[in-house]
mmCIF file with all atom_site columns, C-alpha atoms in Angstrom:
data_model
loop_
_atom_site.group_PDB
_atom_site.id
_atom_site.type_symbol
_atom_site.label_atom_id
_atom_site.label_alt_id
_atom_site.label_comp_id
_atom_site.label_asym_id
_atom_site.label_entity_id
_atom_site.label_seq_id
_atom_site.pdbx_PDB_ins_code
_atom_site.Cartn_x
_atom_site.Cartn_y
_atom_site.Cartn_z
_atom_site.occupancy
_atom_site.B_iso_or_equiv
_atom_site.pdbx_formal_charge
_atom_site.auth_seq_id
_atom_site.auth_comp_id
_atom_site.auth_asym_id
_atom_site.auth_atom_id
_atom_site.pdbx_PDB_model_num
ATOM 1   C CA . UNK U 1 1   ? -10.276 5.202   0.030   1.00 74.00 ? 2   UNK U CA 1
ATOM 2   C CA . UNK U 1 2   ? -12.825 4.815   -2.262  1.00 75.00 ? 3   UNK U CA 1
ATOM 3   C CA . UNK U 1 3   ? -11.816 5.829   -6.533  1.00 82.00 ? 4   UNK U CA 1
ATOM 4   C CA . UNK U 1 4   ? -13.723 6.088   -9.511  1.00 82.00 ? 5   UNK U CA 1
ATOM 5   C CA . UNK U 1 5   ? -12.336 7.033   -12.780 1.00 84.00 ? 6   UNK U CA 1
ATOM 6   C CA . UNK U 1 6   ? -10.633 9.423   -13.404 1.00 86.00 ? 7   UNK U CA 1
ATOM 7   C CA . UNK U 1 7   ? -8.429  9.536   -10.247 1.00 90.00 ? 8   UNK U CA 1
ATOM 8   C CA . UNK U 1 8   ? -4.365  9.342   -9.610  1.00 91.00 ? 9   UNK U CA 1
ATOM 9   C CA . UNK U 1 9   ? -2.827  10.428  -6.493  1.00 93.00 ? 10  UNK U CA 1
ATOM 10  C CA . UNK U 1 10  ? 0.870   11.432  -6.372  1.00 95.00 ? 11  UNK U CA 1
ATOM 11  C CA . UNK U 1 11  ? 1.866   10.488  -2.966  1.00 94.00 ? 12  UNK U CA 1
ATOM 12  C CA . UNK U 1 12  ? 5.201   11.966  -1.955  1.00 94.00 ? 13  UNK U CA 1
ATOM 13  C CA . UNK U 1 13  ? 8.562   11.091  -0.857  1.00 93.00 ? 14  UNK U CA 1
ATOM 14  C CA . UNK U 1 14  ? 8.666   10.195  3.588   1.00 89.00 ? 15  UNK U CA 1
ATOM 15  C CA . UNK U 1 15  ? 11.546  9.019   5.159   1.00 83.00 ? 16  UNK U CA 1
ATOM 16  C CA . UNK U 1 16  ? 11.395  6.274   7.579   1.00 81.00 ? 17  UNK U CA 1
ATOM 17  C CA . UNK U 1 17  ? 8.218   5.042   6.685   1.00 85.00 ? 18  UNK U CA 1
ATOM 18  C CA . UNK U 1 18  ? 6.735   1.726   4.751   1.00 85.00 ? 19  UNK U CA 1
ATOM 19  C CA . UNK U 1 19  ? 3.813   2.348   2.999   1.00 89.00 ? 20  UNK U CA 1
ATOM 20  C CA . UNK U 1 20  ? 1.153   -0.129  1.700   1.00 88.00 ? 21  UNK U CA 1
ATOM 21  C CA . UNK U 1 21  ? -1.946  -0.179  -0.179  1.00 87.00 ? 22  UNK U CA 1
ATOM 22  C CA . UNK U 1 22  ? -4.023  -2.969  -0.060  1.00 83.00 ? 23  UNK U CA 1
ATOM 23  C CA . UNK U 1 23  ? -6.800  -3.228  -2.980  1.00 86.00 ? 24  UNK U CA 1
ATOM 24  C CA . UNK U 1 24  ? -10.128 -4.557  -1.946  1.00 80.00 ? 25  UNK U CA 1
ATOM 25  C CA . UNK U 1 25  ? -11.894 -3.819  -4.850  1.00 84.00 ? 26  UNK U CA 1
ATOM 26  C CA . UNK U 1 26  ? -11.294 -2.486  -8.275  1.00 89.00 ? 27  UNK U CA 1
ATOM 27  C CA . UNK U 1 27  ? -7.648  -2.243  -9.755  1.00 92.00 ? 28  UNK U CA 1
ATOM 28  C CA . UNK U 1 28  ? -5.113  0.500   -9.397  1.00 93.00 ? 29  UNK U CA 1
ATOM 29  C CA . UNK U 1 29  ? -1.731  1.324   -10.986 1.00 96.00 ? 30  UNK U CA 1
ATOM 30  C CA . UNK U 1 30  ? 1.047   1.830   -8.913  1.00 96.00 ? 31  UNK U CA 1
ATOM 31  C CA . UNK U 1 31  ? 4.537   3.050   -10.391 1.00 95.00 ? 32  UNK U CA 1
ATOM 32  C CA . UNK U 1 32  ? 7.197   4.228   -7.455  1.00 94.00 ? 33  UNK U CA 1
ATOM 33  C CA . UNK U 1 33  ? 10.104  7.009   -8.274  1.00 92.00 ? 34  UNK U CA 1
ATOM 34  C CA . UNK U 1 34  ? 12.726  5.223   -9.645  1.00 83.00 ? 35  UNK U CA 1
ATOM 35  C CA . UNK U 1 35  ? 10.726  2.040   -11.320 1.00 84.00 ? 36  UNK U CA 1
ATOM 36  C CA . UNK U 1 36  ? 10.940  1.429   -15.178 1.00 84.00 ? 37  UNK U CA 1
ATOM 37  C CA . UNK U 1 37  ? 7.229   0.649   -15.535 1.00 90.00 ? 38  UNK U CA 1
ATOM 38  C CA . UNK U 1 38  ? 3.711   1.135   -13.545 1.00 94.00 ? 39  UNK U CA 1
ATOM 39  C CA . UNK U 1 39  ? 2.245   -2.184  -11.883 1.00 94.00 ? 40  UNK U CA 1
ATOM 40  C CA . UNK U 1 40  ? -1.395  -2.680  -12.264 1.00 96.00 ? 41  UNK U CA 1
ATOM 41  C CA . UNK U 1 41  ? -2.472  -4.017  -8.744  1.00 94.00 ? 42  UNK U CA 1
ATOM 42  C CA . UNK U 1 42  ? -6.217  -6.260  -8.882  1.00 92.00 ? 43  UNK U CA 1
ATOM 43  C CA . UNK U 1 43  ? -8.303  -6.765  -5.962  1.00 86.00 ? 44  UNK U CA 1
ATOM 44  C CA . UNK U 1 44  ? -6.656  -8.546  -3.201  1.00 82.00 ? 45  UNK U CA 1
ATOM 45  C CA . UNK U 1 45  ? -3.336  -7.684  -4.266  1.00 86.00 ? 46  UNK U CA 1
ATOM 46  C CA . UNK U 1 46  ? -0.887  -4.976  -1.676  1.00 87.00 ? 47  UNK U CA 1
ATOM 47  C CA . UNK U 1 47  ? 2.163   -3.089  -2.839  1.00 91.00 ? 48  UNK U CA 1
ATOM 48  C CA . UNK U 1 48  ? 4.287   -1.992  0.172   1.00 90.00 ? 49  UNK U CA 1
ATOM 49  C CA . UNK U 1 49  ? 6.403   0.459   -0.733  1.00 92.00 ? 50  UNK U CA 1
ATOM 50  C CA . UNK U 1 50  ? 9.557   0.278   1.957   1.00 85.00 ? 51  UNK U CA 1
ATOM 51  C CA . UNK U 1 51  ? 12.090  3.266   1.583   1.00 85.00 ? 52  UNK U CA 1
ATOM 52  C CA . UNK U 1 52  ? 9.240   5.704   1.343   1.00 86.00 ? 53  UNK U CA 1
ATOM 53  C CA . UNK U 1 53  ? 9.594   6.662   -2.109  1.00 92.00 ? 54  UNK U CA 1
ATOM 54  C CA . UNK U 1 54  ? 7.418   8.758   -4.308  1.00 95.00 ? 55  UNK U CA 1
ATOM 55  C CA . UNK U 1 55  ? 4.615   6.954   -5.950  1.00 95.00 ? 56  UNK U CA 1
ATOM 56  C CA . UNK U 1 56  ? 1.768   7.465   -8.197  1.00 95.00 ? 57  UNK U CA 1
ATOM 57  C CA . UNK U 1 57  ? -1.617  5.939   -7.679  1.00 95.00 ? 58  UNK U CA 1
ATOM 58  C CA . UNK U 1 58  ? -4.339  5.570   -10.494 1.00 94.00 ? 59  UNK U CA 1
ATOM 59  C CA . UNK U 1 59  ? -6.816  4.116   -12.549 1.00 93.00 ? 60  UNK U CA 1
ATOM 60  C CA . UNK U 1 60  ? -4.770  3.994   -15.761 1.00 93.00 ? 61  UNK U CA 1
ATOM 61  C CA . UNK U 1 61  ? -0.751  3.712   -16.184 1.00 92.00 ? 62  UNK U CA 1
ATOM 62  C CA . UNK U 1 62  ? -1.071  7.124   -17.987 1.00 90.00 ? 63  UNK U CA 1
ATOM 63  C CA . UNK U 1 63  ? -3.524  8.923   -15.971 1.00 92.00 ? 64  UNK U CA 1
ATOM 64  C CA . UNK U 1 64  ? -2.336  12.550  -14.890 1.00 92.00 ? 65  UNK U CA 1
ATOM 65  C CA . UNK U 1 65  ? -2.341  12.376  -11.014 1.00 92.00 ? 66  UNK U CA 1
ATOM 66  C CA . UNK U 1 66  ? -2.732  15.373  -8.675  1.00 92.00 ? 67  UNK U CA 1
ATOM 67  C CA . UNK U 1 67  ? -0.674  15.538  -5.334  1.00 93.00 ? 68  UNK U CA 1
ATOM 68  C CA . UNK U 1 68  ? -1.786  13.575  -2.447  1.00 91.00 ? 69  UNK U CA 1
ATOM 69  C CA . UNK U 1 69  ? -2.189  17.247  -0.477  1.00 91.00 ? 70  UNK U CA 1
ATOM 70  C CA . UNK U 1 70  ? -4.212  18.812  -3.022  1.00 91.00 ? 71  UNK U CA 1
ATOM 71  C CA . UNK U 1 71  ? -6.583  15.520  -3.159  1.00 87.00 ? 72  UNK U CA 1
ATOM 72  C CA . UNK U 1 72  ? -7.246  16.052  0.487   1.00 86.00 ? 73  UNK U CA 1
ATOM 73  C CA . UNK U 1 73  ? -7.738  19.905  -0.312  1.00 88.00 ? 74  UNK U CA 1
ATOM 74  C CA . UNK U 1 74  ? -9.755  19.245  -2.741  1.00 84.00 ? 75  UNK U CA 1
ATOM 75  C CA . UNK U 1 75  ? -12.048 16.762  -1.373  1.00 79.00 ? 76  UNK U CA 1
ATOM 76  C CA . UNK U 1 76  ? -11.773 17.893  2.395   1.00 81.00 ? 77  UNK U CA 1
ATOM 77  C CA . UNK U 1 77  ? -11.034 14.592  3.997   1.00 79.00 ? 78  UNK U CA 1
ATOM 78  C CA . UNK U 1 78  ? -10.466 14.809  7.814   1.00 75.00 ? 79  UNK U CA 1
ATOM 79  C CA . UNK U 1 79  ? -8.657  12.002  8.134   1.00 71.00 ? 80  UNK U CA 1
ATOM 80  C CA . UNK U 1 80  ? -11.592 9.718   9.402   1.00 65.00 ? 81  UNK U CA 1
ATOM 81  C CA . UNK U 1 81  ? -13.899 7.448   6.901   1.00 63.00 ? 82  UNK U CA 1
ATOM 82  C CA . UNK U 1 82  ? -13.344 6.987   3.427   1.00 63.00 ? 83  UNK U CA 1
ATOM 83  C CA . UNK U 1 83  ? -11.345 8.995   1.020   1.00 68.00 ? 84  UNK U CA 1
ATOM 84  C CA . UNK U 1 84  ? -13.434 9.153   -1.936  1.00 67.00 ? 85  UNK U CA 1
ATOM 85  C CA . UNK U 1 85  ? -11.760 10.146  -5.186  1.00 71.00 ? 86  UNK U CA 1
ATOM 86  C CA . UNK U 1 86  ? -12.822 10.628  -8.322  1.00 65.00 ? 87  UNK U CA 1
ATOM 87  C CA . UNK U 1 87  ? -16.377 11.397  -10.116 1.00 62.00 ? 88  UNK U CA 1
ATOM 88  C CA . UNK U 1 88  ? -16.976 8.802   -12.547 1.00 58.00 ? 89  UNK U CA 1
ATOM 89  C CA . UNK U 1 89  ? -18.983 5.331   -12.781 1.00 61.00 ? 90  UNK U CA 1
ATOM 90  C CA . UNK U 1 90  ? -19.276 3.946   -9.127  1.00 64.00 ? 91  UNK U CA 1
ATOM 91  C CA . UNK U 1 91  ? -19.525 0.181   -11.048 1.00 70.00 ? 92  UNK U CA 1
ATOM 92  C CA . UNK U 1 92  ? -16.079 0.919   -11.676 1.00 79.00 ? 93  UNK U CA 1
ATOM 93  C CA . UNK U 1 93  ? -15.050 2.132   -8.433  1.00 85.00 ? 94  UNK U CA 1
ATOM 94  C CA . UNK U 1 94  ? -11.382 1.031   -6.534  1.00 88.00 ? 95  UNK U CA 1
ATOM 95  C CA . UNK U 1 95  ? -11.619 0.109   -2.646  1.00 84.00 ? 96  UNK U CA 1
ATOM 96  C CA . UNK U 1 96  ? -8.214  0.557   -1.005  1.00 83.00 ? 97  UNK U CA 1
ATOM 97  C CA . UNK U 1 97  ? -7.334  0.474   2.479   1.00 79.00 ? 98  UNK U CA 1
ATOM 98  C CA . UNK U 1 98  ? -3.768  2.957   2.919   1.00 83.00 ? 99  UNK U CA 1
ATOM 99  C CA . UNK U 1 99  ? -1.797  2.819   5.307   1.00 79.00 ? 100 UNK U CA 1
ATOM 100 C CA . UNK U 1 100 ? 2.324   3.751   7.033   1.00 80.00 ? 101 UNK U CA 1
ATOM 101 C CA . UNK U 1 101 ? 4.501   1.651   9.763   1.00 77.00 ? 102 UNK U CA 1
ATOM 102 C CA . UNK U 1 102 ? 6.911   4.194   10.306  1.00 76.00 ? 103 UNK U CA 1
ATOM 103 C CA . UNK U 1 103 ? 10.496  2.753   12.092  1.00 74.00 ? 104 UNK U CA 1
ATOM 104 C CA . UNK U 1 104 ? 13.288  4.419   13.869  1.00 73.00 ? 105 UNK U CA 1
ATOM 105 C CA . UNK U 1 105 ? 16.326  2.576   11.500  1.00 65.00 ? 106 UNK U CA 1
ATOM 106 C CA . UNK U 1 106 ? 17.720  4.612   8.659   1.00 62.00 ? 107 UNK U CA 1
ATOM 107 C CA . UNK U 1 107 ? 18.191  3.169   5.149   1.00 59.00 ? 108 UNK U CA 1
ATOM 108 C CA . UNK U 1 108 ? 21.732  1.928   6.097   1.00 64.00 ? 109 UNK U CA 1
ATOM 109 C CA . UNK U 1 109 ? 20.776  -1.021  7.535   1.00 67.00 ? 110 UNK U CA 1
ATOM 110 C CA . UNK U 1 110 ? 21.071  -4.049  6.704   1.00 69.00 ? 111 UNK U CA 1
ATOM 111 C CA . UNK U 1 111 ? 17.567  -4.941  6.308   1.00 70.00 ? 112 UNK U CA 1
ATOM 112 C CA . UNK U 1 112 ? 16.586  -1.971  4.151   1.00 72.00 ? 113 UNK U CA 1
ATOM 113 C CA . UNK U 1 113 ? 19.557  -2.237  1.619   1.00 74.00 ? 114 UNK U CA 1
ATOM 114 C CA . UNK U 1 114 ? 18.245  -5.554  0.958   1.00 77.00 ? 115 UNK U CA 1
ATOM 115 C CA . UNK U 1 115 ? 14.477  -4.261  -0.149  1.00 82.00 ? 116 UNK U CA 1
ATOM 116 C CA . UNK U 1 116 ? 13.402  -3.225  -3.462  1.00 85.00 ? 117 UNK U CA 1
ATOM 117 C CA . UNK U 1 117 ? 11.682  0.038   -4.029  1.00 87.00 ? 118 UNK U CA 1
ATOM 118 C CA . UNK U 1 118 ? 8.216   -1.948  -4.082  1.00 88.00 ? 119 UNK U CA 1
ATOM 119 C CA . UNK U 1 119 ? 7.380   -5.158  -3.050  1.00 87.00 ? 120 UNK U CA 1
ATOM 120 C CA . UNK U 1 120 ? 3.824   -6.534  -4.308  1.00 87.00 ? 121 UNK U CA 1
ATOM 121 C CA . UNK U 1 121 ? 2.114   -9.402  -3.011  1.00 83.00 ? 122 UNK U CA 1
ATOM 122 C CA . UNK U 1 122 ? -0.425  -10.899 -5.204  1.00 81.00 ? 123 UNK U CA 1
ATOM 123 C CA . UNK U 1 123 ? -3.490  -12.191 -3.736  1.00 72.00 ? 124 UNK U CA 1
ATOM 124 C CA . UNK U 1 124 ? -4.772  -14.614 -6.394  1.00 51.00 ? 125 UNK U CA 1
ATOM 125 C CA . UNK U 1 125 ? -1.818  -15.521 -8.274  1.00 43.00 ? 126 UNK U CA 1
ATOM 126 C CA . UNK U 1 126 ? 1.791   -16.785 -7.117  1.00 44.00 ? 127 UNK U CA 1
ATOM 127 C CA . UNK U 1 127 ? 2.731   -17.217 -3.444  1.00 45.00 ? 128 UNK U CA 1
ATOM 128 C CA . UNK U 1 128 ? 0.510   -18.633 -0.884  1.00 53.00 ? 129 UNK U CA 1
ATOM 129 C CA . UNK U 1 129 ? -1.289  -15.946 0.543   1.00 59.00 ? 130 UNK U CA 1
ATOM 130 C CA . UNK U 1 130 ? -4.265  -16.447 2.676   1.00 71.00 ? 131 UNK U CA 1
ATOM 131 C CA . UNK U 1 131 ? -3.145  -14.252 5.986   1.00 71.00 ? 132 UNK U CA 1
ATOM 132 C CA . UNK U 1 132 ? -3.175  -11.564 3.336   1.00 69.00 ? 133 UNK U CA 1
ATOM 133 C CA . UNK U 1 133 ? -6.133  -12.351 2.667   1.00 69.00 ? 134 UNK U CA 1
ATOM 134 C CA . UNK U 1 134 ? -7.612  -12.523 6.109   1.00 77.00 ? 135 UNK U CA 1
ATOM 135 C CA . UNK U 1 135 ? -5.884  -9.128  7.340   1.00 76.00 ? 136 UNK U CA 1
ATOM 136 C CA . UNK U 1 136 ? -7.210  -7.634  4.570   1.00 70.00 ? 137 UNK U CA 1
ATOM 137 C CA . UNK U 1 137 ? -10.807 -8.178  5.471   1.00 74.00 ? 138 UNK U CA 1
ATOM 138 C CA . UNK U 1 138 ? -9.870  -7.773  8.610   1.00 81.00 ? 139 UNK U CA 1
ATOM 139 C CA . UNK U 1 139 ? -8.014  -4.311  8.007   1.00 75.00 ? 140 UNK U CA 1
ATOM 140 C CA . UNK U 1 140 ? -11.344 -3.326  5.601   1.00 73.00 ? 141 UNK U CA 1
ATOM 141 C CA . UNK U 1 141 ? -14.105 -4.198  8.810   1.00 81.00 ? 142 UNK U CA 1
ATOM 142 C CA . UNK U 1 142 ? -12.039 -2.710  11.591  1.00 80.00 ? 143 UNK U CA 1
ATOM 143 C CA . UNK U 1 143 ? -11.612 0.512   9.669   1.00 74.00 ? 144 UNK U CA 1
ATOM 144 C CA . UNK U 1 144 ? -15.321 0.298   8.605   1.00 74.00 ? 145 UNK U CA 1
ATOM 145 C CA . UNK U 1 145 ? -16.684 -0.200  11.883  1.00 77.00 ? 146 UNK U CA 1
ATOM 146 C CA . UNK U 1 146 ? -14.704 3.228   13.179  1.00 75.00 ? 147 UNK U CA 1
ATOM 147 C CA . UNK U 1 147 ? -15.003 1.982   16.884  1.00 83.00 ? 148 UNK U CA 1
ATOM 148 C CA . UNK U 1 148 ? -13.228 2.990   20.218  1.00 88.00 ? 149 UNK U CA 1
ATOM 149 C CA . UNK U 1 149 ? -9.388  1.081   19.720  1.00 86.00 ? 150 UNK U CA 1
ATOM 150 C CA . UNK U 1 150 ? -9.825  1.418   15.845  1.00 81.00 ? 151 UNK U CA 1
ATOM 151 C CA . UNK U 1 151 ? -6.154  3.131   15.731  1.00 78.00 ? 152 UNK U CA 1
ATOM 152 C CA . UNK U 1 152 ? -4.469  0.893   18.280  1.00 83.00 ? 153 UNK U CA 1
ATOM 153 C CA . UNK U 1 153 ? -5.971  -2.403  16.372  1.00 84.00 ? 154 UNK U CA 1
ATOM 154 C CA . UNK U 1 154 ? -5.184  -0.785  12.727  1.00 77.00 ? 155 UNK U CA 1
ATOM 155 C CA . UNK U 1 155 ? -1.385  0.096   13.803  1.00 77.00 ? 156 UNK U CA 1
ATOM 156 C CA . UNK U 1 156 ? -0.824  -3.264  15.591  1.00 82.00 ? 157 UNK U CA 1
ATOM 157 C CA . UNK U 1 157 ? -1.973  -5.069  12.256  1.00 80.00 ? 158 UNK U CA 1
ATOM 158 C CA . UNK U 1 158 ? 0.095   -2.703  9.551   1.00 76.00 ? 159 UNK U CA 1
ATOM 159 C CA . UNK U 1 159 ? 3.076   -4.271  11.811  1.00 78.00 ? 160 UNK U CA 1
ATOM 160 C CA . UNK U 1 160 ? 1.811   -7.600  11.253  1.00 81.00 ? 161 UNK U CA 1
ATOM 161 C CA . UNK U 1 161 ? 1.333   -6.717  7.498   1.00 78.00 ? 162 UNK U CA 1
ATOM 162 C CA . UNK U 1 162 ? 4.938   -4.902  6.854   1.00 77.00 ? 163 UNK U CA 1
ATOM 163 C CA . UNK U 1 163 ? 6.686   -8.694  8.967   1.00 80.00 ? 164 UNK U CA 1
ATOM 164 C CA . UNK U 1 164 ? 3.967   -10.853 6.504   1.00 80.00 ? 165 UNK U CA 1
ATOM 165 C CA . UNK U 1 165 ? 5.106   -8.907  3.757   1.00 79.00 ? 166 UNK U CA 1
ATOM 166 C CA . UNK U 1 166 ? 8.845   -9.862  4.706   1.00 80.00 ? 167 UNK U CA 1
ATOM 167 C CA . UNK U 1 167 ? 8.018   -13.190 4.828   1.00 79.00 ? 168 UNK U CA 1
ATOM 168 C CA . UNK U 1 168 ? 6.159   -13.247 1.473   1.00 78.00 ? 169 UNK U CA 1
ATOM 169 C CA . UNK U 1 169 ? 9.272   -11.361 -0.334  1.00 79.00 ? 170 UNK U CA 1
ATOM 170 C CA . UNK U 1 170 ? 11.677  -13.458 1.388   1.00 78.00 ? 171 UNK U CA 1
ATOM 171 C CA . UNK U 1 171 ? 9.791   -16.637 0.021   1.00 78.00 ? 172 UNK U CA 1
ATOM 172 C CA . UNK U 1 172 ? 9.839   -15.334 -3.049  1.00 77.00 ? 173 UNK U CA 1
ATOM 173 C CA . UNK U 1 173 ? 13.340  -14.041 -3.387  1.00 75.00 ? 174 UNK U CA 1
ATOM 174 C CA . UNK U 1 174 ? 15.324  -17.010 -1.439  1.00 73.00 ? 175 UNK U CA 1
ATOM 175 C CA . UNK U 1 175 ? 18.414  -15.375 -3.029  1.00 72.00 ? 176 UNK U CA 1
ATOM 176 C CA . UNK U 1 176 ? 18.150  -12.233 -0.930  1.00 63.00 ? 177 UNK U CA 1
ATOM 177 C CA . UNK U 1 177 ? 19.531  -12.138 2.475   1.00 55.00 ? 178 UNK U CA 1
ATOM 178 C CA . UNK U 1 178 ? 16.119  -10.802 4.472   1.00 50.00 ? 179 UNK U CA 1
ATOM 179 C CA . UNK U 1 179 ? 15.427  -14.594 6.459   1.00 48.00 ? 180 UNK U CA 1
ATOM 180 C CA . UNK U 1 180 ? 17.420  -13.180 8.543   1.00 49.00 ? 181 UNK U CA 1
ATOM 181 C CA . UNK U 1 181 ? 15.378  -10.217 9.762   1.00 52.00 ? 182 UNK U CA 1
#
């Protein structure tokens, strides 16, 4: 999707799906249903969002934010190319790539009782994180490129993402029990 200010998307509440937002360029705030305080995400920074809570998107922590359903309404996007929100300075314009990994297990198991409502990886600060890096780009030229296998290639590397993402949370949270997933 591409943003300019204003924009906020509320994105509603799906069961048995991870979502993730990966920022290539900009900043966004992200603040999930049931979180304290909004997170401001800079580029190269992803939030996965695991139970598939709720969450507001947007270019300011107080920005009003319209429903994710109304957005595509509004802007009538087909589901292929960008989402562009927004109608303000294009200098100041937020590149995300969006995505779901949907799974089969309910939110009894072991694995998901052990996940916060968001996990965010930073891409420039804290935890080593240059496959984030690379999917990213990788993510941002597959999905530019819109070729033949797109789909296939994009779902095969939000599963990579979601078990990187693991990794990353399990690094930084040694005190959790997700090594063993």
């Amino acid at each position: 999707s591409a943003c300019t200010p204003p924009w906020g998307v509320q994105v509603p509440v799906f069961a048995r799906v991870i979502r993730y937002h990966l920022i290539l360029r900009g900043h966004c705030w992200v603040r999930v249903d049931g979180t304290p305080t909004p997170k401001r995400l800079n580029a190269g920074d992803m939030v996965a969002v695991p139970h598939g809570r709720a969450h507001l998107l947007s270019d300011g922590p107080k920005t009003t934010c319209e429903t994710l359903d109304r957005v595509v309404e509004r802007t009538g996007f087909t589901g292929h190319g960008a989402l562009v929100v927004g109608r303000g300075d294009a200098g100041r314009e937020t590149r995300m790539v969006c995505g779901h990994f949907a799974h089969d297990a309910d939110e009894e198991h072991p694995l998901f009782r052990t996940l916060p409502d968001a996990i965010v990886v930073r891409g420039v600060v804290g935890h080593k994180t240059d496959w984030l890096d690379e999917l990213l780009r990788y993510v941002a030229r597959e999905v530019a490129a819109e070729q033949p296998g797109t789909t296939a290639i994009v779902t095969r590397l939000s599963e990579i993402l979601f078990v990187q993402t693991l990794r990353s949370y399990a690094a930084a949270h040694p005190d959790r029990s997700v090594g063993w997933a």
